[in-house]
């Protein structure tokens, strides 16, 4: 809590196993970054010494909030065998995306600010109310039940050569707010702003994946490009209208970005659309006249009137009672009234 964890030779902070039990681990109001050859925050730090377990979630019950997570040689957050994790109200920026940093020569082997190394299973992470800016791509969706909402993604076009790279020369989009290049279940992407990415604003593997997507704002001073992965190596670029038409064709995709927009969010100060450095140096929130104001969609809906203590909703995984962190307070709004969440039955 309230610590500066910076300037490390390897990774900065490792979170180890809890064998399926909630850790109750809280990382709050910290600066975590400037690693020479590793991640800012890595789950399962001993992964190199253990066999890959794609069917096991080991480290669970972690909250990361109100932190600056920055300038990692690899990823800002590396989910290895992680589950029931809440990442909220953070600023993530400036990672380089090079596997092992310069130790074996600069490369493109560890892309995105939030990712998952190796083939470890990741399950039920909530990523909300964060700013992800000037990194080596935004979020790599590496498991099931990724709940991403109310985030701002801006200008994540960096690599070891510096900011504002046009591509990584791999003919597949890394410089985007999201990358999901294989079938996943339970991806939720709502009420986010994604702008100024040089390859695509978002990319998803659409066929067969359980995806709920709506209420988002996409913007680029050039043309808005949205990417559909058709295999782990091939993708199709789509404009906004073509993207929505494609979503409507797929029964497994819900909400179809029907209430989303391709518009300038009109930030108060966005560095002329290409901000670099720290998000603290800019005003990355919708200003007066922004089409994003009051344009968010509901996350989920109630399925009954409930009672004074309990109510059923269509999808409870948007929320958490703390994942074992006793100090966490979760507030939900139902019909204009606020309620505190005491417990959740996800079944």
CSV table of C-alpha atoms in Angstrom, one decimal:
chain,number,residue,atom,x,y,z
A,1,UNK,CA,0.0,0.0,0.0
A,2,UNK,CA,1.3,3.5,-1.0
A,3,UNK,CA,4.7,2.2,-2.0
A,4,UNK,CA,7.1,3.0,-4.8
A,5,UNK,CA,8.4,-0.2,-6.3
A,6,UNK,CA,10.5,0.9,-9.2
A,7,UNK,CA,13.8,0.4,-11.0
A,8,UNK,CA,14.3,-3.3,-10.8
A,9,UNK,CA,16.7,-5.5,-12.7
A,10,UNK,CA,14.2,-8.3,-13.4
A,11,UNK,CA,10.5,-8.1,-12.8
A,12,UNK,CA,9.2,-5.8,-10.1
A,13,UNK,CA,6.4,-7.6,-8.1
A,14,UNK,CA,5.6,-11.3,-8.2
A,15,UNK,CA,2.4,-12.8,-6.8
A,16,UNK,CA,2.7,-16.5,-6.0
A,17,UNK,CA,0.2,-19.4,-5.6
A,18,UNK,CA,-2.6,-19.7,-3.2
A,19,UNK,CA,-3.7,-23.2,-4.4
A,20,UNK,CA,-7.2,-22.1,-5.5
A,21,UNK,CA,-8.1,-20.2,-2.3
A,22,UNK,CA,-8.7,-16.5,-2.3
A,23,UNK,CA,-5.4,-14.6,-1.6
A,24,UNK,CA,-7.1,-11.5,-0.3
A,25,UNK,CA,-4.1,-9.7,-1.8
A,26,UNK,CA,-4.5,-5.9,-2.2
A,27,UNK,CA,-2.0,-3.7,-4.2
A,28,UNK,CA,-3.2,-0.1,-3.8
A,29,UNK,CA,-1.8,3.4,-4.5
A,30,UNK,CA,1.6,2.1,-5.6
A,31,UNK,CA,4.0,3.0,-8.4
A,32,UNK,CA,5.2,-0.3,-9.9
A,33,UNK,CA,7.5,-0.2,-12.9
A,34,UNK,CA,10.7,0.5,-14.7
A,35,UNK,CA,11.8,-3.1,-14.9
A,36,UNK,CA,14.9,-3.9,-16.9
A,37,UNK,CA,14.0,-7.3,-18.2
A,38,UNK,CA,10.6,-8.4,-16.8
A,39,UNK,CA,7.0,-7.5,-15.9
A,40,UNK,CA,5.8,-4.8,-13.5
A,41,UNK,CA,3.4,-7.2,-11.9
A,42,UNK,CA,3.7,-11.0,-12.6
A,43,UNK,CA,1.4,-13.7,-11.3
A,44,UNK,CA,3.1,-17.1,-10.8
A,45,UNK,CA,6.6,-15.7,-10.7
A,46,UNK,CA,8.0,-19.2,-10.5
A,47,UNK,CA,6.4,-20.2,-13.8
A,48,UNK,CA,9.8,-20.8,-15.5
A,49,UNK,CA,10.5,-23.6,-13.0
A,50,UNK,CA,7.2,-25.4,-13.4
A,51,UNK,CA,5.4,-27.2,-16.1
A,52,UNK,CA,2.7,-25.2,-17.9
A,53,UNK,CA,-0.8,-26.1,-16.5
A,54,UNK,CA,-3.4,-24.9,-19.0
A,55,UNK,CA,-6.2,-26.4,-16.9
A,56,UNK,CA,-5.2,-24.9,-13.5
A,57,UNK,CA,-5.9,-21.5,-12.0
A,58,UNK,CA,-3.5,-21.2,-9.1
A,59,UNK,CA,-3.3,-17.6,-7.9
A,60,UNK,CA,-6.7,-16.2,-7.1
A,61,UNK,CA,-8.2,-13.4,-5.1
A,62,UNK,CA,-6.2,-10.2,-6.0
A,63,UNK,CA,-7.2,-6.5,-6.3
A,64,UNK,CA,-4.9,-4.0,-8.0
A,65,UNK,CA,-6.2,-0.5,-7.8
A,66,UNK,CA,-5.2,3.2,-7.9
A,67,UNK,CA,-1.7,2.4,-9.1
A,68,UNK,CA,0.7,3.7,-11.7
A,69,UNK,CA,2.0,0.6,-13.5
A,70,UNK,CA,4.5,1.6,-16.0
A,71,UNK,CA,7.6,1.2,-18.2
A,72,UNK,CA,7.9,-2.5,-18.0
A,73,UNK,CA,10.4,-4.2,-20.3
A,74,UNK,CA,7.7,-6.9,-20.9
A,75,UNK,CA,4.1,-6.4,-19.7
A,76,UNK,CA,2.6,-4.1,-17.0
A,77,UNK,CA,0.6,-7.1,-15.7
A,78,UNK,CA,1.2,-10.7,-16.6
A,79,UNK,CA,-1.6,-13.0,-15.6
A,80,UNK,CA,-0.1,-16.5,-15.2
A,81,UNK,CA,-2.6,-19.0,-13.7
A,82,UNK,CA,-4.7,-16.1,-12.3
A,83,UNK,CA,-8.3,-16.0,-11.5
A,84,UNK,CA,-10.8,-13.8,-9.6
A,85,UNK,CA,-8.6,-10.6,-10.1
A,86,UNK,CA,-9.9,-7.0,-10.1
A,87,UNK,CA,-7.8,-4.4,-11.9
A,88,UNK,CA,-9.5,-1.0,-11.4
A,89,UNK,CA,-8.7,2.8,-11.4
A,90,UNK,CA,-5.1,2.4,-12.5
A,91,UNK,CA,-2.9,4.1,-15.0
A,92,UNK,CA,-0.9,1.7,-17.2
A,93,UNK,CA,1.6,3.2,-19.6
A,94,UNK,CA,5.0,3.0,-21.3
A,95,UNK,CA,5.7,-0.8,-21.4
A,96,UNK,CA,8.0,-1.9,-24.2
A,97,UNK,CA,6.7,-5.4,-24.9
A,98,UNK,CA,10.2,-7.1,-25.4
A,99,UNK,CA,10.6,-10.6,-24.0
A,100,UNK,CA,13.3,-10.4,-21.3
A,101,UNK,CA,13.9,-6.8,-22.3
A,102,UNK,CA,17.4,-6.2,-23.8
A,103,UNK,CA,18.9,-9.3,-22.1
A,104,UNK,CA,18.7,-11.3,-25.4
A,105,UNK,CA,18.3,-8.4,-27.7
A,106,UNK,CA,15.2,-6.2,-28.1
A,107,UNK,CA,12.3,-8.0,-29.7
A,108,UNK,CA,8.5,-8.1,-30.1
A,109,UNK,CA,8.0,-11.2,-27.9
A,110,UNK,CA,5.9,-9.9,-25.0
A,111,UNK,CA,3.2,-7.6,-26.4
A,112,UNK,CA,0.4,-5.8,-24.6
A,113,UNK,CA,0.3,-4.1,-21.2
A,114,UNK,CA,-2.0,-6.7,-19.8
A,115,UNK,CA,-1.1,-10.2,-21.0
A,116,UNK,CA,-0.4,-13.8,-20.0
A,117,UNK,CA,2.9,-15.5,-20.6
A,118,UNK,CA,3.1,-19.1,-21.6
A,119,UNK,CA,-0.1,-21.2,-21.8
A,120,UNK,CA,-1.4,-20.7,-18.3
A,121,UNK,CA,-5.1,-20.6,-17.8
A,122,UNK,CA,-6.7,-17.3,-16.8
A,123,UNK,CA,-10.3,-17.1,-15.6
A,124,UNK,CA,-12.6,-14.3,-14.4
A,125,UNK,CA,-10.7,-11.1,-14.4
A,126,UNK,CA,-12.4,-7.7,-14.1
A,127,UNK,CA,-10.6,-4.8,-15.8
A,128,UNK,CA,-12.5,-1.5,-15.3
A,129,UNK,CA,-12.0,2.2,-15.0
A,130,UNK,CA,-8.4,2.2,-16.1
A,131,UNK,CA,-6.4,4.3,-18.5
A,132,UNK,CA,-4.1,2.4,-20.8
A,133,UNK,CA,-1.9,4.7,-22.8
A,134,UNK,CA,1.3,4.7,-24.8
A,135,UNK,CA,2.1,1.1,-24.3
A,136,UNK,CA,2.8,-1.9,-26.5
A,137,UNK,CA,-0.8,-2.7,-27.1
A,138,UNK,CA,-3.6,-2.8,-24.6
A,139,UNK,CA,-5.1,-6.1,-23.3
A,140,UNK,CA,-4.4,-9.6,-24.7
A,141,UNK,CA,-7.4,-11.7,-23.9
A,142,UNK,CA,-5.7,-14.9,-22.7
A,143,UNK,CA,-8.5,-16.8,-21.0
A,144,UNK,CA,-12.2,-17.0,-20.2
A,145,UNK,CA,-14.5,-14.4,-18.5
A,146,UNK,CA,-12.5,-11.2,-19.2
A,147,UNK,CA,-14.8,-8.4,-18.1
A,148,UNK,CA,-13.5,-5.1,-19.5
A,149,UNK,CA,-15.6,-2.0,-19.1
A,150,UNK,CA,-15.3,1.7,-18.5
A,151,UNK,CA,-11.7,1.8,-19.6
A,152,UNK,CA,-9.8,4.3,-21.8
A,153,UNK,CA,-7.3,3.1,-24.4
A,154,UNK,CA,-5.2,5.7,-26.1
A,155,UNK,CA,-2.2,5.5,-28.5
A,156,UNK,CA,-0.9,2.1,-27.6
A,157,UNK,CA,1.7,2.0,-30.4
A,158,UNK,CA,5.0,1.6,-28.6
A,159,UNK,CA,7.9,-0.8,-28.9
A,160,UNK,CA,11.6,-0.8,-28.1
A,161,UNK,CA,12.1,1.8,-30.9
A,162,UNK,CA,9.9,4.3,-29.1
A,163,UNK,CA,6.3,5.5,-29.3
A,164,UNK,CA,4.0,5.9,-32.3
A,165,UNK,CA,5.2,2.9,-34.3
A,166,UNK,CA,3.1,2.1,-37.3
A,167,UNK,CA,3.2,-1.7,-37.0
A,168,UNK,CA,5.4,-4.5,-35.7
A,169,UNK,CA,6.1,-5.9,-39.1
A,170,UNK,CA,4.2,-9.2,-38.4
A,171,UNK,CA,1.2,-8.7,-40.6
A,172,UNK,CA,-1.1,-9.1,-37.5
A,173,UNK,CA,-2.3,-6.4,-35.2
A,174,UNK,CA,-0.5,-5.9,-32.0
A,175,UNK,CA,-1.0,-2.2,-31.8
A,176,UNK,CA,-4.7,-2.2,-30.7
A,177,UNK,CA,-6.7,-1.8,-27.5
A,178,UNK,CA,-7.5,-5.5,-27.4
A,179,UNK,CA,-6.2,-8.7,-29.0
A,180,UNK,CA,-8.2,-11.9,-28.8
A,181,UNK,CA,-6.8,-14.2,-31.5
A,182,UNK,CA,-8.5,-17.5,-30.5
A,183,UNK,CA,-11.9,-18.7,-29.3
A,184,UNK,CA,-12.7,-17.6,-25.7
A,185,UNK,CA,-15.8,-17.8,-23.6
A,186,UNK,CA,-17.2,-14.9,-21.6
A,187,UNK,CA,-15.5,-11.8,-23.0
A,188,UNK,CA,-17.3,-8.6,-22.1
A,189,UNK,CA,-16.3,-5.3,-23.7
A,190,UNK,CA,-18.6,-2.4,-22.7
A,191,UNK,CA,-18.5,1.3,-22.4
A,192,UNK,CA,-14.8,1.7,-23.3
A,193,UNK,CA,-13.1,4.4,-25.3
A,194,UNK,CA,-10.4,3.1,-27.8
A,195,UNK,CA,-8.6,5.6,-30.0
A,196,UNK,CA,-5.5,6.4,-31.9
A,197,UNK,CA,-4.2,2.8,-32.4
A,198,UNK,CA,-2.2,2.4,-35.6
A,199,UNK,CA,-3.3,-1.1,-36.6
A,200,UNK,CA,-6.8,-1.5,-35.2
A,201,UNK,CA,-8.8,-0.1,-32.3
A,202,UNK,CA,-9.9,-3.5,-31.1
A,203,UNK,CA,-9.5,-7.1,-32.4
A,204,UNK,CA,-11.6,-10.1,-31.5
A,205,UNK,CA,-11.9,-13.7,-32.6
A,206,UNK,CA,-15.6,-13.6,-33.4
A,207,UNK,CA,-16.6,-17.1,-34.7
A,208,UNK,CA,-17.7,-19.3,-31.8
A,209,UNK,CA,-16.6,-17.0,-29.0
A,210,UNK,CA,-19.1,-15.9,-26.4
A,211,UNK,CA,-18.7,-12.1,-26.7
A,212,UNK,CA,-20.9,-9.3,-25.4
A,213,UNK,CA,-19.8,-5.9,-26.9
A,214,UNK,CA,-21.6,-2.6,-26.8
A,215,UNK,CA,-21.6,1.0,-25.6
A,216,UNK,CA,-18.0,1.7,-26.9
A,217,UNK,CA,-16.5,4.7,-28.6
A,218,UNK,CA,-13.9,4.1,-31.3
A,219,UNK,CA,-11.9,7.0,-32.9
A,220,UNK,CA,-9.0,7.6,-35.1
A,221,UNK,CA,-7.9,10.7,-37.0
A,222,UNK,CA,-7.5,8.4,-40.0
A,223,UNK,CA,-10.1,5.7,-40.4
A,224,UNK,CA,-11.5,3.5,-37.7
A,225,UNK,CA,-10.3,-0.1,-38.2
A,226,UNK,CA,-11.7,-3.0,-36.2
A,227,UNK,CA,-10.2,-6.4,-36.6
A,228,UNK,CA,-11.7,-9.9,-36.8
A,229,UNK,CA,-9.3,-12.8,-36.2
A,230,UNK,CA,-10.2,-15.7,-38.4
A,231,UNK,CA,-7.4,-17.9,-37.2
A,232,UNK,CA,-4.5,-17.4,-34.8
A,233,UNK,CA,-2.4,-16.1,-37.7
A,234,UNK,CA,-5.0,-14.3,-40.0
A,235,UNK,CA,-7.3,-11.3,-39.5
A,236,UNK,CA,-9.6,-9.2,-41.5
A,237,UNK,CA,-9.8,-5.4,-41.3
A,238,UNK,CA,-13.3,-3.9,-41.1
A,239,UNK,CA,-14.6,-0.4,-41.0
A,240,UNK,CA,-17.2,0.5,-38.3
A,241,UNK,CA,-20.3,-0.2,-40.4
A,242,UNK,CA,-18.9,-3.5,-41.8
A,243,UNK,CA,-17.9,-4.5,-38.3
A,244,UNK,CA,-21.4,-4.0,-36.9
A,245,UNK,CA,-22.9,-5.9,-39.9
A,246,UNK,CA,-20.5,-8.8,-39.2
A,247,UNK,CA,-21.5,-8.9,-35.5
A,248,UNK,CA,-25.2,-9.1,-36.4
A,249,UNK,CA,-24.5,-12.2,-38.4
A,250,UNK,CA,-23.2,-14.1,-35.4
A,251,UNK,CA,-25.6,-15.6,-32.9
A,252,UNK,CA,-22.8,-16.1,-30.4
A,253,UNK,CA,-22.1,-12.4,-30.3
A,254,UNK,CA,-24.5,-10.4,-28.2
A,255,UNK,CA,-25.5,-6.7,-28.4
A,256,UNK,CA,-23.5,-6.3,-31.6
A,257,UNK,CA,-22.0,-2.9,-30.7
A,258,UNK,CA,-25.4,-1.6,-31.5
A,259,UNK,CA,-25.1,1.4,-29.2
A,260,UNK,CA,-21.4,2.0,-29.9
A,261,UNK,CA,-20.1,4.9,-32.0
A,262,UNK,CA,-17.2,5.9,-34.2
A,263,UNK,CA,-16.7,9.5,-32.9
A,264,UNK,CA,-14.2,11.8,-31.4
A,265,UNK,CA,-14.6,11.5,-27.6
A,266,UNK,CA,-13.5,15.1,-27.3
A,267,UNK,CA,-11.1,14.7,-24.4
A,268,UNK,CA,-10.2,17.8,-22.5
A,269,UNK,CA,-6.5,17.3,-23.4
A,270,UNK,CA,-5.4,14.3,-25.5
A,271,UNK,CA,-2.1,15.5,-26.7
A,272,UNK,CA,-3.4,16.0,-30.2
A,273,UNK,CA,-4.6,12.4,-30.2
A,274,UNK,CA,-1.1,10.9,-29.7
A,275,UNK,CA,-0.3,11.4,-26.0
A,276,UNK,CA,3.0,9.9,-24.8
A,277,UNK,CA,4.5,9.7,-21.3
A,278,UNK,CA,2.2,9.5,-18.3
A,279,UNK,CA,-1.6,9.9,-18.4
A,280,UNK,CA,-1.2,12.3,-15.5
A,281,UNK,CA,0.1,14.9,-18.0
A,282,UNK,CA,-3.2,14.9,-19.9
A,283,UNK,CA,-6.9,15.2,-19.3
A,284,UNK,CA,-8.2,11.9,-20.8
A,285,UNK,CA,-11.9,12.3,-20.0
A,286,UNK,CA,-14.8,13.5,-22.2
A,287,UNK,CA,-15.1,17.3,-22.2
A,288,UNK,CA,-18.0,19.5,-22.9
A,289,UNK,CA,-20.0,18.4,-25.9
A,290,UNK,CA,-18.6,14.9,-26.0
A,291,UNK,CA,-20.9,12.3,-27.5
A,292,UNK,CA,-19.7,9.9,-24.8
A,293,UNK,CA,-21.4,11.8,-22.0
A,294,UNK,CA,-24.4,9.8,-20.6
A,295,UNK,CA,-24.0,7.3,-23.5
A,296,UNK,CA,-23.0,4.2,-21.5
A,297,UNK,CA,-25.2,1.1,-21.7
A,298,UNK,CA,-26.2,-1.1,-18.7
A,299,UNK,CA,-23.8,-3.8,-17.7
A,300,UNK,CA,-26.5,-6.3,-16.9
A,301,UNK,CA,-30.1,-6.5,-15.9
A,302,UNK,CA,-32.1,-7.9,-13.0
A,303,UNK,CA,-34.2,-11.0,-13.7
A,304,UNK,CA,-36.6,-10.6,-10.8
A,305,UNK,CA,-37.8,-8.0,-8.4
A,306,UNK,CA,-35.8,-9.7,-5.6
A,307,UNK,CA,-36.2,-8.7,-2.0
A,308,UNK,CA,-34.6,-6.4,0.5
A,309,UNK,CA,-31.4,-8.5,0.8
A,310,UNK,CA,-31.1,-10.5,-2.5
A,311,UNK,CA,-31.6,-10.0,-6.2
A,312,UNK,CA,-30.8,-12.1,-9.2
A,313,UNK,CA,-29.1,-10.6,-12.3
A,314,UNK,CA,-28.4,-12.0,-15.7
A,315,UNK,CA,-24.6,-11.8,-15.3
A,316,UNK,CA,-23.1,-11.3,-11.8
A,317,UNK,CA,-19.4,-11.6,-13.0
A,318,UNK,CA,-19.3,-7.9,-13.7
A,319,UNK,CA,-19.1,-7.5,-9.9
A,320,UNK,CA,-17.1,-8.7,-6.9
A,321,UNK,CA,-17.6,-8.8,-3.2
A,322,UNK,CA,-13.8,-8.4,-2.8
A,323,UNK,CA,-12.2,-11.7,-3.8
A,324,UNK,CA,-11.1,-12.0,-0.2
A,325,UNK,CA,-10.1,-8.4,0.3
A,326,UNK,CA,-12.1,-7.4,3.3
A,327,UNK,CA,-11.7,-3.6,2.8
A,328,UNK,CA,-13.2,-3.7,-0.7
A,329,UNK,CA,-16.6,-2.0,-1.0
A,330,UNK,CA,-18.7,-2.7,-4.2
A,331,UNK,CA,-21.5,-0.4,-5.0
A,332,UNK,CA,-24.1,-1.2,-7.7
A,333,UNK,CA,-26.9,1.0,-9.0
A,334,UNK,CA,-30.3,-0.4,-9.7
A,335,UNK,CA,-33.0,1.8,-11.0
A,336,UNK,CA,-31.1,4.9,-9.8
A,337,UNK,CA,-30.6,3.6,-6.2
A,338,UNK,CA,-27.2,2.5,-4.9
A,339,UNK,CA,-26.6,-0.8,-3.1
A,340,UNK,CA,-23.6,-2.3,-1.4
A,341,UNK,CA,-22.7,-5.9,-2.4
A,342,UNK,CA,-22.2,-8.2,0.6
A,343,UNK,CA,-21.8,-11.5,-1.3
A,344,UNK,CA,-22.2,-13.0,-4.7
A,345,UNK,CA,-23.2,-16.4,-5.9
A,346,UNK,CA,-21.7,-16.7,-9.4
A,347,UNK,CA,-23.4,-20.0,-10.2
